[in-house]
Short mmCIF file of C-alpha atoms in Angstrom, two decimals:
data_model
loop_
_atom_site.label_atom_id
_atom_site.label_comp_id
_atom_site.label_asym_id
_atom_site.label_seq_id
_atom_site.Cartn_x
_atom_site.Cartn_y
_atom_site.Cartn_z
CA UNK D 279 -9.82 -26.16 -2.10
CA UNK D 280 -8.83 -22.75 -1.32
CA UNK D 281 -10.83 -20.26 0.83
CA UNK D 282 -9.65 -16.75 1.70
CA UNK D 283 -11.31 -13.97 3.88
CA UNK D 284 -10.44 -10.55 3.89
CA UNK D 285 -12.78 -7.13 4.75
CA UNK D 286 -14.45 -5.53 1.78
CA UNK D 287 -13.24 -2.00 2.55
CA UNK D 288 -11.25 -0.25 4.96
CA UNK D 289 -10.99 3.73 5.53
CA UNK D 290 -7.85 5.29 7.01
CA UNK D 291 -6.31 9.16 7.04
CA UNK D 292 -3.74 10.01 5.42
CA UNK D 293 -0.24 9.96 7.14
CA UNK D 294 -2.03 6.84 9.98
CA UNK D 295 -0.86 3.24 9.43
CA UNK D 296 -3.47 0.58 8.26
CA UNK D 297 -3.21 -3.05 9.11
CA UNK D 298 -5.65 -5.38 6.48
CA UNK D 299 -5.89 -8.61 7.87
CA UNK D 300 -6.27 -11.86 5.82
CA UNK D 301 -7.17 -15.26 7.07
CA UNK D 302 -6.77 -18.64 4.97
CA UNK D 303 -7.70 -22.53 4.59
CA UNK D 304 -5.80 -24.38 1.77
CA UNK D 305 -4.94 -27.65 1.55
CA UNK D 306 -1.34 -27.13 -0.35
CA UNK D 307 -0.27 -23.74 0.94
CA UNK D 308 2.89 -22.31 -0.31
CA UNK D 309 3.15 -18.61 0.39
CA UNK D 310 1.27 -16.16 0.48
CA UNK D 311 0.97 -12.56 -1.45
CA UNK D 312 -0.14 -9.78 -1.05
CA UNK D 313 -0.96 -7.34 -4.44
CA UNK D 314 -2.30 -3.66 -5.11
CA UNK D 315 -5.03 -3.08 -7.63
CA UNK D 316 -5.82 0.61 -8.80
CA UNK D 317 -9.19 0.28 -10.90
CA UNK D 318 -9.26 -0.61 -14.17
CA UNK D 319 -5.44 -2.06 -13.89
CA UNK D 320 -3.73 -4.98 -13.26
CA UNK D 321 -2.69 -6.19 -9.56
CA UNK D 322 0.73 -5.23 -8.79
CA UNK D 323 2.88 -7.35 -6.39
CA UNK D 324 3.75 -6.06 -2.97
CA UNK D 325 5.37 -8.50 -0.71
CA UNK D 326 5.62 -12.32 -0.43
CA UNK D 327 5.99 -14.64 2.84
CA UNK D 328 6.23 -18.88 2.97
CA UNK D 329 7.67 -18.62 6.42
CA UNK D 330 6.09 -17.49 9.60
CA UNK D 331 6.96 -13.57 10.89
CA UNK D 332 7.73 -9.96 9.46
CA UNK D 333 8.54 -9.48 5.88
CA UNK D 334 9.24 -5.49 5.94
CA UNK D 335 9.67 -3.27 2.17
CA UNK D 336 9.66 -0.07 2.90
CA UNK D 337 6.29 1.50 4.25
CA UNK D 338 4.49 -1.84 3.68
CA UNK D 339 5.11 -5.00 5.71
CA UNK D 340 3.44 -8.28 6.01
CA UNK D 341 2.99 -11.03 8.53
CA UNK D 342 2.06 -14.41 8.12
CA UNK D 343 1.46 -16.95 10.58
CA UNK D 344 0.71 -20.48 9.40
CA UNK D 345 -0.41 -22.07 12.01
CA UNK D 346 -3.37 -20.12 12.49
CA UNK D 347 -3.51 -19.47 8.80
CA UNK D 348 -3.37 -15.51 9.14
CA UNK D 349 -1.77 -12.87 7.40
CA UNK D 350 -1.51 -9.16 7.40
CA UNK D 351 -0.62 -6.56 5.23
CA UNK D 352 0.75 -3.50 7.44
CA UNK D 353 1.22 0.12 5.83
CA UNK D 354 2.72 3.25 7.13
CA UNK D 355 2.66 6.57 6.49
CA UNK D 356 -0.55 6.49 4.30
CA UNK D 357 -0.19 8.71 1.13
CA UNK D 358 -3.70 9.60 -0.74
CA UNK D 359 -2.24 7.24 -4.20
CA UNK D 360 -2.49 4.29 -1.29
CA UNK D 361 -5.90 4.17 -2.08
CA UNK D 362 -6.72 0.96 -4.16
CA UNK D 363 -7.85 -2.53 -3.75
CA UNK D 364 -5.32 -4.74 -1.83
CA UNK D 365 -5.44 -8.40 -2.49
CA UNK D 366 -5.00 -11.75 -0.55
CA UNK D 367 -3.52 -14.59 -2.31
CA UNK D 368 -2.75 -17.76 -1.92
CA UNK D 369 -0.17 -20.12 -3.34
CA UNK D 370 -1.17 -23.73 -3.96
CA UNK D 371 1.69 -25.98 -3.80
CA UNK D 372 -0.03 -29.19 -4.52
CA UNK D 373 0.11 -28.46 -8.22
CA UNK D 374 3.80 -27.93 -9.90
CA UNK D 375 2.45 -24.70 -11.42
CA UNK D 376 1.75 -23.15 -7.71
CA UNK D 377 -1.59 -21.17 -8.86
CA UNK D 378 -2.64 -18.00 -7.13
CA UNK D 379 -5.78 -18.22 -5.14
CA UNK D 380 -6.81 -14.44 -4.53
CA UNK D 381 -9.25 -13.54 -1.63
CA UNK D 382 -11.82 -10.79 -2.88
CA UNK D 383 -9.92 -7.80 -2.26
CA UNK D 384 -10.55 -4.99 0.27
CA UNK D 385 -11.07 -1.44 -1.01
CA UNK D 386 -8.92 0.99 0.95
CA UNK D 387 -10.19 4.45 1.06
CA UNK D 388 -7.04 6.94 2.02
CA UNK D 389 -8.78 10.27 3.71
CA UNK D 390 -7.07 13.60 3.75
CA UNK V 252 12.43 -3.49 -16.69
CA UNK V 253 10.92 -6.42 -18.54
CA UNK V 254 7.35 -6.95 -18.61
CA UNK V 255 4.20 -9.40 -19.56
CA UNK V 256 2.69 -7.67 -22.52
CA UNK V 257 -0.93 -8.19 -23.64
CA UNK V 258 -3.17 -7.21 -26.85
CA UNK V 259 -5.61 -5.80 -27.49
CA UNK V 260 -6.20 -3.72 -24.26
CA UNK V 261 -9.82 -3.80 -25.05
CA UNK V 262 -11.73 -6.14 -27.15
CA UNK V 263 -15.60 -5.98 -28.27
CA UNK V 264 -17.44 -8.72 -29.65
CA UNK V 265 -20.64 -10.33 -30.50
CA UNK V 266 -21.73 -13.12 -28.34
CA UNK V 267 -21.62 -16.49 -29.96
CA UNK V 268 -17.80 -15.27 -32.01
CA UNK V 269 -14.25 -16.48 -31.14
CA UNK V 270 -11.83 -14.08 -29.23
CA UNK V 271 -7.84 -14.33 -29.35
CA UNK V 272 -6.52 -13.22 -26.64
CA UNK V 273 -2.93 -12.49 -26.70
CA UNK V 274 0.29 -12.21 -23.98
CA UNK V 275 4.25 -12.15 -24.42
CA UNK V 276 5.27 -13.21 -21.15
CA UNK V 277 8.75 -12.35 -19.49
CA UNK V 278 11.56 -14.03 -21.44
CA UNK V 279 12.94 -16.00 -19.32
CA UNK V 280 9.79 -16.98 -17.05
CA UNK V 281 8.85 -20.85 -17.47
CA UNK V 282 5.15 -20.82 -15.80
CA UNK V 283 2.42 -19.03 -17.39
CA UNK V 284 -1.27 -18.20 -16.28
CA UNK V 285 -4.68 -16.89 -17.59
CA UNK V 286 -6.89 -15.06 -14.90
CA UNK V 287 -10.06 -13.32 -15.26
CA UNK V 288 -11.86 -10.33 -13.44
CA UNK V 289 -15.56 -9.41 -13.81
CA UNK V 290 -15.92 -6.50 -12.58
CA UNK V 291 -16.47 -5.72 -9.02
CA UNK V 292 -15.20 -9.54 -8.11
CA UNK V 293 -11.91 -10.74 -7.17
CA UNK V 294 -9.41 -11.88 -8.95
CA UNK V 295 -9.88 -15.87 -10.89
CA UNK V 296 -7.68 -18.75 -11.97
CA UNK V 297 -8.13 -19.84 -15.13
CA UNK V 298 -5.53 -22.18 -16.26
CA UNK V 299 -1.96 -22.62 -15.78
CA UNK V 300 0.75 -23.41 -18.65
CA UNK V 301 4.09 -24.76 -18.02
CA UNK V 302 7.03 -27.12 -20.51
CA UNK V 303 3.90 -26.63 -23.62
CA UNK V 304 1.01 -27.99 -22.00
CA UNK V 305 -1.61 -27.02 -19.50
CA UNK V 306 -0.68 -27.71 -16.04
CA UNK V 307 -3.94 -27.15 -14.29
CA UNK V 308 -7.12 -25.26 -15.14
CA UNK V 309 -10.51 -24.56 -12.73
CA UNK V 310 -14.01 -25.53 -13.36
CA UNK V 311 -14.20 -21.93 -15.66
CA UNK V 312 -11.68 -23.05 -18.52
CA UNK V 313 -14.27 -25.33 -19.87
CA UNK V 314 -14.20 -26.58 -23.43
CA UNK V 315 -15.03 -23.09 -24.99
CA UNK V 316 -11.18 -22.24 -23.75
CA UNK V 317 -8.21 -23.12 -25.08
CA UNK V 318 -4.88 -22.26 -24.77
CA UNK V 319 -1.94 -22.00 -27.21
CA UNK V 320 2.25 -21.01 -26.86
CA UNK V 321 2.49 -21.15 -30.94
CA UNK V 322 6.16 -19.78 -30.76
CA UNK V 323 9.12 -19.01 -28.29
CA UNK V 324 7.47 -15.60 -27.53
CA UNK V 325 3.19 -15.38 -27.58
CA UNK V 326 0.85 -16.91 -25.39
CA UNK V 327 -2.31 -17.00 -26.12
CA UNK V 328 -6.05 -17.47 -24.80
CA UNK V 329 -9.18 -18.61 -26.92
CA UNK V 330 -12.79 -18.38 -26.23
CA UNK V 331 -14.17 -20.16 -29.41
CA UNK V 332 -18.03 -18.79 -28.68
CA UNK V 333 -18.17 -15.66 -26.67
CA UNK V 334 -20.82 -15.85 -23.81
CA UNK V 335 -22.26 -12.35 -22.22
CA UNK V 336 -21.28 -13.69 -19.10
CA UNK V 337 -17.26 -14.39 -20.65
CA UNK V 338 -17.17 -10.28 -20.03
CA UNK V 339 -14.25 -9.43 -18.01
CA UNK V 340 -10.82 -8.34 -17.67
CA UNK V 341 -8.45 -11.10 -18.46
CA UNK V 342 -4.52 -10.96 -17.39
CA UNK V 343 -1.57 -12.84 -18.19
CA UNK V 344 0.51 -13.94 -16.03
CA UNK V 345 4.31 -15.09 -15.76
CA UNK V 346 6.97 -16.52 -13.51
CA UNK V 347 9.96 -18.17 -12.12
CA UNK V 348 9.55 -17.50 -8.41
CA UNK V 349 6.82 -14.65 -8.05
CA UNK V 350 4.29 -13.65 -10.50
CA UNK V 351 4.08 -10.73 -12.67
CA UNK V 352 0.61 -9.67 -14.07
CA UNK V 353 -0.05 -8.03 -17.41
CA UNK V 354 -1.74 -4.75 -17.98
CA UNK V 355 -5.28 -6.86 -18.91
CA UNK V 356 -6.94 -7.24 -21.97
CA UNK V 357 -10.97 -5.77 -21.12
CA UNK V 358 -13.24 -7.86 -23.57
CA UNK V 359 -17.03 -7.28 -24.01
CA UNK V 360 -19.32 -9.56 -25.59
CA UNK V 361 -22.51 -8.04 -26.40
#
């Protein structure tokens, strides 16, 4: 089974860099996401890591360590459309399809 | 840019009727998904399609789902007897290496 753990909502100000953390148990792990979701819409990939360290795109970044089963999703220069849902997920490797496990998403507020 | 397509955007029913849910996937993706949202909860696994037959589905995709790739393009999903609790945004998904989402298809069953 999967289980995934991320806060429910963050606030930050605008132009200040946010870190969401992200912590994980899964018996077939094979890389982690990390997706956007404005309400109402779809989630919208971000960034993608299967092997320890930085993964940097622009003013977002994620880390993943798998040893301690931890991810976070880094991002700079806040900008008031930031504001959304930002969601965990886990990739399951144990099945040839690789499923997406998402975590319950944690509501980032961007402040002026 | 190519991407997954879904229909209707919103769909209303009566609880106890069947609902087609409908997807065109990226072209040349192999793996395709069904994931559901009620609102306010995260995002869930439904069932995962890959070479015409299901790969893997959870403990939701019970026998009132089915799914269905009835040519080269569409994928579908069917609830044969809506439930209230079956309201909730569903999405399509695609992929070779990472997954794309579609837009969502918001069905109701009242």
């Amino acid at each position: 089974g999967q289980n995934i753990d991320q806060p429910t909502e963050m606030t930050a100000t605008e132009g200040a860099i946010v870190q969401i953390n992200c912590t994980y148990q899964t018996s077939g792990f094979n890389g982690l996401f990390w997706y956007q979701q404005h309400a109402g819409e779809a989630p919208t990939f971000l960034s993608y890591n299967v092997l320890d360290g930085l993964e940097e795109k622009g003013r977002f970044s994620s880390f993943l360590s798998r040893s301690k089963g931890y991810s976070y999703l880094l991002l700079k220069e806040l900008q008031m459309k930031d504001s959304a849902s930002y969601l965990c997920a886990v990739r399951d490797g144990e099945t040839g399809a690789n499923n997406l496990f998402f975590g319950t998403g944690t509501r980032l507020t961007v402040i002026p | 840019e190519p991407e997954v397509t879904q229909t209707p955007s919103h769909q209303v029913t009566q609880m106890g009727q069947e609902v087609i849910l409908r997807c065109v996937p990226i072209s040349n993706h192999l793996y395709f998904y069904w994931y559901r949202q009620i609102l306010g909860q995260k995002v869930e696994f439904l069932v995962s399609f890959y070479n015409n037959e299901i790969s893997e589905k959870s403990e939701i995709f019970d026998d009132q789902f089915s799914v269905e790739r009835p040519d080269g393009s569409n994928f579908t999903l069917k609830i044969r007897s809506t439930k209230l609790e079956d309201s909730a945004m569903y999405f399509c998904a695609s992929r070779n290496n990472e997954q794309f989402f579609g837009p969502g298809t918001r069905l109701t069953v009242l």
